[in-house]
């Protein structure tokens, strides 16, 4: 998946170092499970969080080739990987990133400990790089917010009277927190001033929220039968996202009947519901909201110190937030 | 369960502070889940790890009333709690410490995130107390060993040709590591010299191993039908511990037939197997091994600097390691 970065060879090369470091650390006795963890953590994703971290570090500092930066970048991806392994247990997902999930290969039991084990490597990298900085504590706080977000989302499951505000609060923890931390850490460890650090944090928050809302939109707009992400899996699992909640606000009488037993929706009913969410303006409202966040991110990126990395950041932000179109 | 410490009011009072601190930190939005986490983490256990930490700190240092000590003590118990919450998912246990488990109350999904959330509070307490000390890294290494131990144990499940050595390696990570860390941290933060620190670490390792072997013996020796720990639950789940492995070494022809489909053993067959493990010397071998470890621990405790806490440590070590008799 690092092909995604082929137009940015300098960044791609750093992300390769991050992959190598993760593979070097994710070592356990059972080689079969080790292989699966390594494949999952190093081969599957785009490494968006490490990429943002490097770009912000470079904006602050110029070239960053110190091993410390590679370790911090890896810590961000590992925290993300650990939560994904545990998410897949909960979603019972057969695949993630076009690879079988740990739980589908080895069962829930191994997946629980595997996620925990990845947390330990994350923690080890922090201990190696952040002692004496405020970012050890900030990582602890972020990890706490992420988990509170996940627990909050779980407690909203099948709650059809939740507000868009509650949904945003849960994705703020679940997704935006770590992306924001990635950007913030980049500027801090790159040596940026406090104004730039605060800006990086806000940019990350906006990118993270927009990223998740677009992802949620995709769940409503992908063609039926696509292997990558089948339509309305979220609704069936009782996870009500922006498009659905906006549609329900606009036309409760049309949407509510589908939320009586969403876990039993047939493919036909899911198609109807997806069409209703579009017709009643739910998709459009979500898109407008995500567009505003993207614009906010771009506006703030424009205010960062000039550099080649800033231009890269701008184009990948636009690209990441428009991947559906 | 702090009643366990009623003969040591000074220690009991400190452990109450540890419980209070955990309750203060384990705060989430969903009050029902919060109540269960708090009950589980603060009301259920004896707080053995915090108790050992305080005793070793006092042996090193005299009286310890600083809030930092309460936080470190709580961090040890929280790491333990997080692994227990995840263990219960894997074991599918209905109860733990005479309370319903998180997974039996709220399902596996909540239990996965609940364990993760407890890790974050553990991590937060470390960030508050250990920056600039080597114990941040030592905690990361210990957490890694604990998880590697758990994964190692999982990969040994239903492996009837495993050696006693492999079993010991897995409990060394799973149980002894954290108890050893508790003792070591006590001496370090209490200001003890390096010789005393190394001794504390070894005492903890011996106590931890003995503790687990006795626990495994209990699984073979408790009366059938006891609610607290039904007989041979380990074997049925494919977890082969010291007594069974020793019995199998002594008389493979008698034990092996029961390990063809241990998951299907009837209550009658379990009783037969428990009797065979006793008859073939498996229980006795395990007891001798645990006794040797206990003696080693006591011998090393005798070499610690004299203090009232040393006497307390000695008597609770004897008590903890003889709770079955």
XYZ file of C-alpha atoms in Angstrom:
650
model
C 0.000 0.000 0.000
C 2.990 2.319 0.147
C 2.420 2.634 -3.618
C -0.028 5.280 -2.558
C 2.998 7.504 -1.889
C 4.846 6.822 -5.148
C 4.723 10.461 -6.198
C 6.539 11.377 -2.975
C 9.650 9.151 -3.017
C 11.282 10.885 -0.071
C 8.242 10.289 2.128
C 7.753 6.793 0.755
C 11.302 5.892 1.699
C 10.776 7.076 5.287
C 7.551 5.100 5.533
C 9.466 2.024 4.400
C 11.768 2.538 7.381
C 8.691 2.714 9.599
C 7.436 -0.593 8.179
C 10.842 -2.182 8.755
C 10.982 -0.993 12.345
C 7.498 -2.323 13.062
C 8.433 -5.704 11.592
C 11.593 -5.758 13.699
C 9.632 -5.131 16.898
C 6.553 -7.256 16.333
C 8.298 -10.484 17.233
C 6.640 -13.340 19.093
C 7.352 -17.013 19.575
C 4.539 -18.360 17.415
C 5.768 -17.626 13.915
C 2.390 -18.120 12.289
C 0.754 -15.455 14.441
C 3.830 -13.266 14.095
C 3.526 -13.445 10.318
C -0.105 -12.399 10.487
C 0.588 -9.481 12.861
C 3.409 -8.280 10.682
C 1.413 -8.552 7.489
C -1.473 -6.731 9.088
C 0.554 -3.963 10.673
C 3.098 -3.343 7.983
C 1.651 -4.363 4.635
C -1.954 -3.347 4.846
C -2.288 0.347 5.447
C -1.243 3.553 3.820
C 0.514 4.680 7.007
C -1.379 7.950 6.911
C -0.557 8.814 10.513
C 3.210 8.350 10.124
C 3.026 10.247 6.825
C 1.306 13.212 8.459
C 3.798 13.086 11.307
C 6.765 13.272 8.891
C 5.228 16.032 6.812
C 4.566 18.199 9.858
C 8.024 17.459 11.254
C 9.538 18.559 7.960
C 7.429 21.683 7.806
C 8.807 22.566 11.226
C 12.336 21.477 10.775
C 13.408 20.613 7.278
C 14.768 17.125 6.682
C 14.175 14.522 9.428
C 16.300 11.428 9.164
C 16.967 10.717 12.848
C 15.909 7.239 13.980
C 13.851 8.863 16.726
C 11.451 10.174 14.090
C 11.040 6.715 12.598
C 10.252 5.335 16.060
C 7.679 8.009 16.830
C 6.080 7.530 13.420
C 5.904 3.783 14.086
C 4.354 4.364 17.518
C 1.450 6.215 15.885
C 0.796 3.427 13.397
C 1.064 0.766 16.090
C -1.507 2.450 18.296
C -3.767 2.575 15.251
C -3.076 -1.104 14.423
C -3.822 -2.271 17.960
C -7.210 -0.565 17.944
C -7.965 -2.021 14.494
C -7.188 -5.566 15.640
C -9.609 -5.072 18.525
C -12.188 -3.364 16.293
C -12.196 -6.396 14.029
C -13.057 -8.631 16.969
C -16.050 -6.474 17.658
C -17.161 -6.135 14.063
C -16.454 -9.798 13.382
C -14.907 -8.637 10.117
C -13.493 -11.312 7.820
C -11.081 -8.948 6.090
C -9.326 -5.648 6.645
C -7.075 -3.930 4.142
C -7.729 -6.856 1.772
C -6.057 -9.237 4.253
C -7.863 -11.682 6.516
C -8.243 -10.195 9.996
C -6.318 -11.664 12.930
C -9.571 -12.838 14.511
C -10.773 -14.541 11.333
C -7.428 -16.359 11.017
C -6.738 -17.257 14.637
C -9.943 -16.629 16.564
C -11.011 -13.925 18.951
C -8.787 -15.181 21.730
C -5.542 -14.695 19.874
C -6.833 -11.402 18.488
C -7.419 -9.970 21.975
C -3.849 -10.683 23.077
C -2.418 -9.695 19.710
C -3.951 -6.239 20.018
C -2.633 -6.011 23.578
C 0.799 -7.076 22.417
C 0.834 -4.347 19.768
C -0.022 -1.837 22.522
C 3.091 -2.956 24.383
C 5.330 -2.242 21.391
C 3.685 1.143 21.012
C 4.371 1.824 24.659
C 7.974 0.614 24.355
C 8.642 3.027 21.495
C 7.207 5.902 23.529
C 9.420 4.999 26.475
C 12.415 5.064 24.130
C 11.675 8.427 22.545
C 9.514 10.609 24.763
C 10.858 10.476 28.300
C 11.211 14.013 29.552
C 8.820 15.456 26.972
C 5.150 16.291 27.574
C 4.180 13.807 24.853
C 4.277 10.753 27.032
C 1.378 12.213 28.961
C -0.273 13.487 25.782
C -0.099 9.968 24.355
C -1.694 8.588 27.499
C -4.467 11.181 27.235
C -4.972 10.486 23.531
C -5.119 6.746 24.033
C -7.679 7.354 26.751
C -9.775 9.562 24.463
C -9.598 6.971 21.690
C -10.843 4.235 23.979
C -13.475 6.472 25.523
C -14.586 7.207 21.928
C -14.820 3.506 21.145
C -16.752 2.817 24.358
C -18.965 5.809 23.656
C -19.697 4.495 20.168
C -20.498 1.070 21.601
C -22.926 2.568 24.065
C -24.658 4.418 21.202
C -25.126 1.214 19.239
C -28.740 0.814 18.044
C -29.693 4.052 19.857
C -31.846 5.622 17.205
C -32.422 8.784 19.195
C -28.777 9.769 19.364
C -27.900 13.215 18.063
C -25.378 14.095 15.368
C -23.485 15.764 18.180
C -23.099 12.448 20.004
C -21.918 10.811 16.805
C -19.333 13.556 16.302
C -18.141 13.185 19.844
C -17.536 9.500 19.315
C -15.601 9.926 16.027
C -13.698 12.800 17.579
C -12.224 10.265 19.983
C -12.223 7.241 17.743
C -10.551 8.766 14.678
C -9.700 12.448 14.922
C -7.719 12.256 18.161
C -4.899 10.117 16.793
C -4.629 11.977 13.495
C -4.468 15.228 15.427
C -1.791 13.798 17.709
C 0.230 12.685 14.654
C 0.289 16.215 13.268
C 0.990 17.772 16.648
C 3.874 15.407 17.413
C 5.368 16.206 14.017
C 5.578 19.900 14.796
C 6.708 19.392 18.394
C 9.520 16.970 17.622
C 10.377 18.996 14.532
C 10.959 21.992 16.807
C 8.089 24.244 15.694
C 6.846 27.179 17.767
C 3.689 26.901 19.885
C 1.479 28.671 17.332
C 2.453 26.170 14.652
C 1.955 23.293 17.082
C -1.558 24.462 17.939
C -2.295 24.868 14.236
C -1.037 21.353 13.466
C -3.274 19.972 16.178
C -6.333 21.743 14.719
C -5.480 20.680 11.173
C -5.215 17.099 12.324
C -8.536 17.305 14.095
C -10.251 18.676 10.987
C -8.615 16.105 8.705
C -9.513 13.314 11.096
C -13.159 14.287 11.423
C -13.529 14.831 7.670
C -11.764 11.552 6.970
C -14.203 9.641 9.170
C -17.293 11.394 7.813
C -16.189 10.601 4.234
C -15.586 7.016 5.301
C -19.089 6.896 6.719
C -20.475 8.381 3.509
C -18.708 5.625 1.553
C -20.617 3.076 3.576
C -23.791 4.499 2.057
C -22.594 5.186 -1.436
C -20.475 2.222 -2.531
C -22.058 -0.075 -5.048
C -23.851 -3.076 -3.663
C -21.782 -6.210 -3.832
C -18.451 -4.459 -3.767
C -16.087 -6.721 -1.875
C -14.239 -3.906 -0.303
C -16.950 -2.495 1.895
C -20.455 -3.889 1.566
C -23.246 -1.358 1.726
C -24.723 -0.337 5.073
C -22.655 -2.683 7.213
C -22.591 0.103 9.788
C -26.370 0.386 10.040
C -26.786 -3.362 10.327
C -24.364 -3.332 13.253
C -26.291 -0.491 14.873
C -23.667 2.152 14.138
C -25.569 5.221 13.008
C -23.365 7.751 11.264
C -23.745 11.281 9.925
C -25.628 10.518 6.684
C -28.227 8.384 8.440
C -28.679 10.711 11.396
C -29.014 13.722 9.090
C -31.559 11.871 6.943
C -33.485 10.932 10.061
C -33.477 14.563 11.212
C -34.768 15.649 7.806
C -37.424 12.949 7.376
C -37.880 10.841 10.476
C -41.050 9.225 9.118
C -39.153 7.792 6.155
C -36.055 6.586 7.996
C -37.394 5.382 11.348
C -39.160 2.260 10.035
C -35.799 0.891 8.940
C -34.345 1.323 12.417
C -36.775 -0.919 14.252
C -34.767 -4.073 13.507
C -31.782 -2.834 11.506
C -29.870 -6.042 12.226
C -32.381 -7.911 10.038
C -32.433 -5.579 7.023
C -32.460 -7.535 3.766
C -30.234 -6.514 0.898
C -33.319 -5.032 -0.765
C -34.209 -2.985 2.322
C -30.630 -1.821 2.667
C -30.737 -0.581 -0.912
C -34.007 1.233 -0.232
C -32.584 2.817 2.899
C -29.435 3.931 1.090
C -31.612 5.535 -1.575
C -33.741 7.238 1.087
C -30.667 8.598 2.845
C -29.664 10.153 -0.473
C -33.183 11.434 -1.341
C -33.790 13.028 2.053
C -30.539 14.961 1.912
C -28.624 12.891 4.479
C -25.714 12.219 2.143
C -25.609 15.805 0.998
C -25.634 17.179 4.556
C -22.778 14.853 5.457
C -20.846 15.903 2.359
C -21.322 19.589 3.119
C -20.135 19.045 6.656
C -17.059 17.124 5.494
C -16.322 19.736 2.825
C -16.375 22.480 5.431
C -13.906 20.582 7.554
C -11.667 19.982 4.558
C -11.763 23.682 3.702
C -10.909 24.532 7.287
C -7.941 22.163 7.155
C -6.707 23.638 3.862
C -7.141 27.185 5.132
C -5.006 26.398 8.165
C -2.426 24.503 6.091
C -2.042 27.662 3.974
C -0.966 29.500 7.098
C 1.883 27.082 7.873
C 5.478 28.120 7.088
C 6.290 27.732 3.392
C 8.049 24.521 2.337
C 7.906 21.713 -0.183
C 6.398 19.501 2.514
C 3.581 21.980 2.988
C 2.632 21.585 -0.675
C 2.769 17.809 -0.333
C 0.599 18.004 2.761
C -1.925 20.115 0.914
C -2.223 17.814 -2.044
C -2.464 14.656 0.018
C -5.073 16.259 2.270
C -7.197 17.039 -0.763
C -6.573 13.578 -2.142
C -7.328 11.736 1.106
C -10.511 13.645 1.649
C -11.802 13.110 -1.857
C -10.990 9.501 -2.364
C -14.632 8.679 -3.060
C -14.946 11.040 -5.971
C -11.464 -8.183 49.875
C -9.239 -5.754 51.738
C -10.390 -7.656 54.812
C -7.587 -9.980 53.911
C -5.221 -7.323 55.284
C -7.099 -6.648 58.542
C -4.135 -7.715 60.674
C -2.009 -5.049 58.953
C -4.054 -1.840 59.398
C -1.281 0.410 58.124
C -1.033 -1.521 54.854
C -4.793 -1.894 54.609
C -5.214 1.855 54.866
C -2.760 2.430 52.006
C -4.532 -0.127 49.871
C -7.781 1.732 50.501
C -6.127 4.818 49.023
C -5.144 2.727 45.991
C -8.753 1.606 45.547
C -9.957 5.192 45.835
C -7.475 6.393 43.232
C -8.482 3.656 40.793
C -12.144 4.540 41.246
C -11.342 8.198 40.646
C -9.568 7.413 37.371
C -11.783 4.706 35.921
C -14.394 7.142 34.685
C -16.350 6.720 31.457
C -19.538 8.142 30.042
C -21.647 5.014 30.331
C -22.313 4.793 34.062
C -23.439 1.192 33.963
C -20.175 0.008 32.424
C -18.245 2.365 34.682
C -19.862 0.800 37.722
C -18.870 -2.659 36.553
C -15.259 -1.649 35.810
C -14.955 0.003 39.180
C -16.446 -2.931 41.029
C -14.188 -5.315 39.198
C -11.009 -3.329 39.599
C -11.434 -2.029 43.087
C -13.686 -4.370 45.034
C -12.720 -7.776 43.820
C -9.082 -8.473 44.451
C -6.738 -8.592 47.402
C -4.443 -6.036 45.748
C -1.494 -8.329 46.241
C 0.707 -6.451 43.780
C 0.177 -3.039 45.420
C 0.661 -4.674 48.822
C 4.008 -6.174 47.798
C 5.022 -2.842 46.290
C 4.295 -0.994 49.559
C 6.023 -3.582 51.701
C 9.194 -3.475 49.626
C 9.101 0.325 49.499
C 8.859 0.389 53.282
C 11.658 -2.106 53.691
C 13.807 0.224 51.614
C 12.680 3.491 52.974
C 10.573 3.401 56.085
C 7.131 4.991 55.886
C 5.779 5.836 52.397
C 2.860 8.193 52.360
C 3.621 10.217 49.223
C 0.818 10.202 46.618
C 3.362 8.992 44.058
C 3.520 5.657 45.852
C -0.254 5.298 45.740
C -0.207 6.009 41.998
C 2.524 3.479 41.275
C 0.746 0.882 43.413
C -2.465 1.555 41.468
C -0.636 1.234 38.136
C 0.410 -2.316 39.055
C -3.122 -3.339 39.968
C -4.556 -1.727 36.820
C -2.180 -3.593 34.534
C -3.270 -6.755 36.311
C -6.973 -5.820 35.993
C -6.693 -5.092 32.271
C -5.178 -8.484 31.574
C -7.859 -10.159 33.722
C -10.673 -8.472 31.792
C -9.151 -9.772 28.575
C -8.459 -13.211 30.070
C -12.126 -13.528 30.948
C -13.071 -12.941 27.312
C -10.848 -15.794 26.332
C -11.937 -18.129 29.082
C -15.574 -17.147 28.673
C -15.735 -17.040 32.457
C -19.062 -16.105 34.039
C -17.504 -14.874 37.274
C -14.215 -13.593 38.627
C -13.580 -12.669 42.226
C -17.181 -13.635 42.959
C -18.423 -10.842 40.669
C -19.842 -11.326 37.177
C -17.115 -10.693 34.577
C -17.322 -7.652 32.314
C -17.857 -9.891 29.288
C -20.665 -11.855 30.947
C -22.410 -8.582 31.868
C -21.853 -6.532 28.734
C -20.581 -8.898 26.068
C -17.185 -9.484 24.563
C -17.235 -6.268 22.611
C -17.453 -4.001 25.621
C -14.976 -6.210 27.460
C -12.326 -5.762 24.756
C -12.492 -1.970 24.945
C -12.854 -1.992 28.720
C -9.569 -3.850 29.068
C -7.973 -1.414 26.627
C -9.357 1.507 28.576
C -7.856 0.165 31.809
C -4.482 -0.049 30.008
C -4.762 3.649 29.218
C -5.225 4.548 32.885
C -2.264 2.364 33.773
C -0.238 4.168 31.156
C -1.411 7.568 32.386
C -0.270 6.787 35.934
C 3.147 5.727 34.659
C 3.470 8.935 32.680
C 2.675 10.875 35.849
C 5.158 9.104 38.093
C 8.011 7.535 36.135
C 9.258 10.018 33.579
C 13.008 10.232 33.894
C 13.319 6.880 35.691
C 14.267 3.569 34.064
C 10.908 2.128 35.136
C 8.947 3.466 32.235
C 10.987 1.239 29.980
C 10.919 -1.594 32.496
C 7.128 -1.377 32.557
C 7.034 -1.528 28.769
C 9.287 -4.597 28.824
C 7.222 -6.240 31.549
C 3.956 -5.593 29.759
C 5.526 -7.111 26.660
C 6.651 -10.207 28.584
C 3.197 -10.585 30.111
C 1.529 -10.493 26.699
C 4.149 -12.739 25.166
C 3.444 -15.134 28.052
C -0.281 -15.021 27.330
C 0.275 -15.577 23.603
C 2.740 -18.354 24.401
C 0.168 -20.014 26.642
C -2.455 -19.699 23.898
C -0.161 -21.337 21.384
C 0.416 -24.232 23.825
C -3.318 -24.824 24.194
C -4.201 -28.493 23.674
C -0.524 -29.268 22.903
C -0.137 -32.440 24.890
C 3.556 -32.797 24.071
C 4.576 -29.546 25.687
C 7.266 -29.731 28.341
C 7.071 -28.510 31.920
C 9.745 -26.056 30.840
C 7.383 -24.502 28.264
C 4.662 -24.270 30.880
C 7.047 -22.509 33.279
C 8.097 -20.111 30.573
C 4.502 -19.142 29.956
C 3.655 -18.581 33.664
C 6.926 -16.747 34.082
C 5.539 -14.131 31.703
C 1.883 -14.427 32.567
C 2.132 -14.200 36.368
C 5.640 -13.921 37.777
C 6.740 -10.940 35.710
C 4.273 -8.471 37.210
C 4.725 -9.668 40.782
C 8.470 -9.368 40.345
C 8.060 -5.871 38.920
C 5.895 -4.896 41.914
C 8.613 -5.897 44.365
C 11.367 -4.320 42.295
C 9.520 -1.016 41.920
C 8.966 -0.952 45.673
C 12.695 -1.091 46.388
C 13.620 1.299 43.563
C 11.122 4.007 44.466
C 11.816 3.402 48.143
C 15.457 4.250 47.471
C 17.073 0.848 48.111
C 20.551 -0.046 46.877
C 21.071 -2.177 43.759
C 21.694 -5.384 45.702
C 18.370 -5.021 47.498
C 16.637 -4.170 44.221
C 17.993 -7.301 42.554
C 16.946 -9.346 45.560
C 13.420 -7.883 45.480
C 13.163 -8.790 41.821
C 14.191 -12.398 42.500
C 11.855 -12.681 45.510
C 8.993 -11.443 43.354
C 9.802 -13.933 40.625
C 9.856 -16.816 43.111
C 6.631 -15.692 44.792
C 4.968 -15.233 41.406
C 5.923 -18.643 40.076
C 4.979 -20.368 43.317
C 1.703 -18.460 43.441
C 0.763 -19.630 39.952
C 1.808 -23.239 40.530
C -0.299 -23.328 43.722
C -3.170 -21.826 41.788
C -2.803 -24.550 39.182
C -2.687 -27.180 41.912
C -5.965 -25.785 43.292
C -7.559 -26.411 39.918
C -6.887 -30.110 40.499
C -7.595 -30.321 44.190
C -10.711 -28.265 44.884
C -13.841 -30.221 45.614
C -16.109 -30.877 42.701
C -19.022 -28.518 42.564
C -17.316 -25.679 44.369
C -18.631 -22.492 42.852
C -15.400 -20.694 43.199
C -13.277 -22.703 40.827
C -14.781 -25.814 39.261
C -12.436 -28.738 38.936
C -10.206 -29.136 35.887
C -11.503 -26.108 34.023
C -7.935 -25.601 32.834
C -7.640 -29.047 31.267
C -11.005 -28.718 29.541
C -9.787 -25.464 27.991
C -6.582 -27.145 26.864
C -4.389 -25.402 29.432
C -2.012 -28.046 30.747
C -0.322 -27.029 33.969
C 2.404 -28.426 36.206
C 0.419 -31.180 37.979
C -0.917 -32.605 34.718
C 2.382 -32.371 32.829
C 4.258 -33.977 35.723
C 1.665 -36.769 35.946
C 1.966 -37.315 32.199
C 5.754 -37.497 32.495
C 5.422 -40.049 35.281
C 2.726 -42.228 33.686
C 1.961 -41.207 30.121
C -0.092 -44.351 29.500
C -2.540 -43.395 32.255
C -2.876 -39.704 31.437
C -2.723 -39.560 27.640
C -6.138 -41.141 26.980
C -7.774 -38.202 28.742
C -6.006 -35.721 26.491
C -7.417 -36.941 23.195
C -10.569 -34.845 23.507
C -10.149 -32.986 26.799
C -12.795 -30.461 25.788
C -15.397 -33.226 26.047
C -14.420 -34.701 29.407
C -17.478 -35.537 31.488
C -17.606 -34.656 35.160
C -16.929 -38.327 35.905
C -13.871 -38.400 33.644
C -12.602 -35.171 35.158
C -12.834 -36.718 38.591
C -10.956 -39.807 37.363
C -8.262 -37.648 35.816
C -7.883 -35.553 38.963
C -7.465 -38.765 40.956
C -4.913 -40.078 38.467
C -2.928 -36.860 38.633
C -2.745 -37.350 42.398
C -1.974 -41.098 42.219
C 0.813 -40.742 39.653
C 2.582 -38.078 41.700
C 1.704 -35.090 39.529
C 0.230 -33.124 42.415
C 3.096 -34.012 44.683
C 5.727 -33.011 42.123
C 3.989 -29.687 41.640
C 3.793 -29.154 45.385
C 7.477 -29.938 45.859
C 8.359 -27.503 43.094
C 6.190 -24.757 44.615
C 7.576 -25.446 48.090
C 11.126 -25.027 46.804
C 10.219 -21.693 45.287
C 8.554 -20.581 48.503
C 11.630 -21.563 50.485
C 13.818 -19.662 48.058
C 11.625 -16.588 48.504
C 11.738 -16.845 52.293
C 15.515 -17.370 52.285
C 15.970 -14.216 50.256
C 13.474 -12.254 52.357
C 15.569 -13.146 55.419
C 18.501 -11.348 53.805
C 16.592 -8.069 53.409
C 17.308 -5.192 55.815
C 15.518 -5.675 59.145
C 12.179 -3.896 59.594
C 8.602 -4.468 60.709
C 7.581 -4.569 57.029
C 10.023 -7.397 56.425
C 8.235 -9.492 59.044
C 4.876 -8.640 57.477
C 6.233 -9.578 54.066
C 7.429 -12.896 55.407
C 4.167 -13.826 57.001
C 2.030 -12.823 54.061
C 4.340 -14.704 51.689
C 3.865 -17.847 53.741
C 0.146 -17.214 53.938
C -0.325 -16.468 50.228
C 1.599 -19.516 49.219
C -0.259 -21.846 51.515
C -3.767 -20.705 51.006
C -4.862 -24.180 49.897
C -3.700 -25.952 53.022
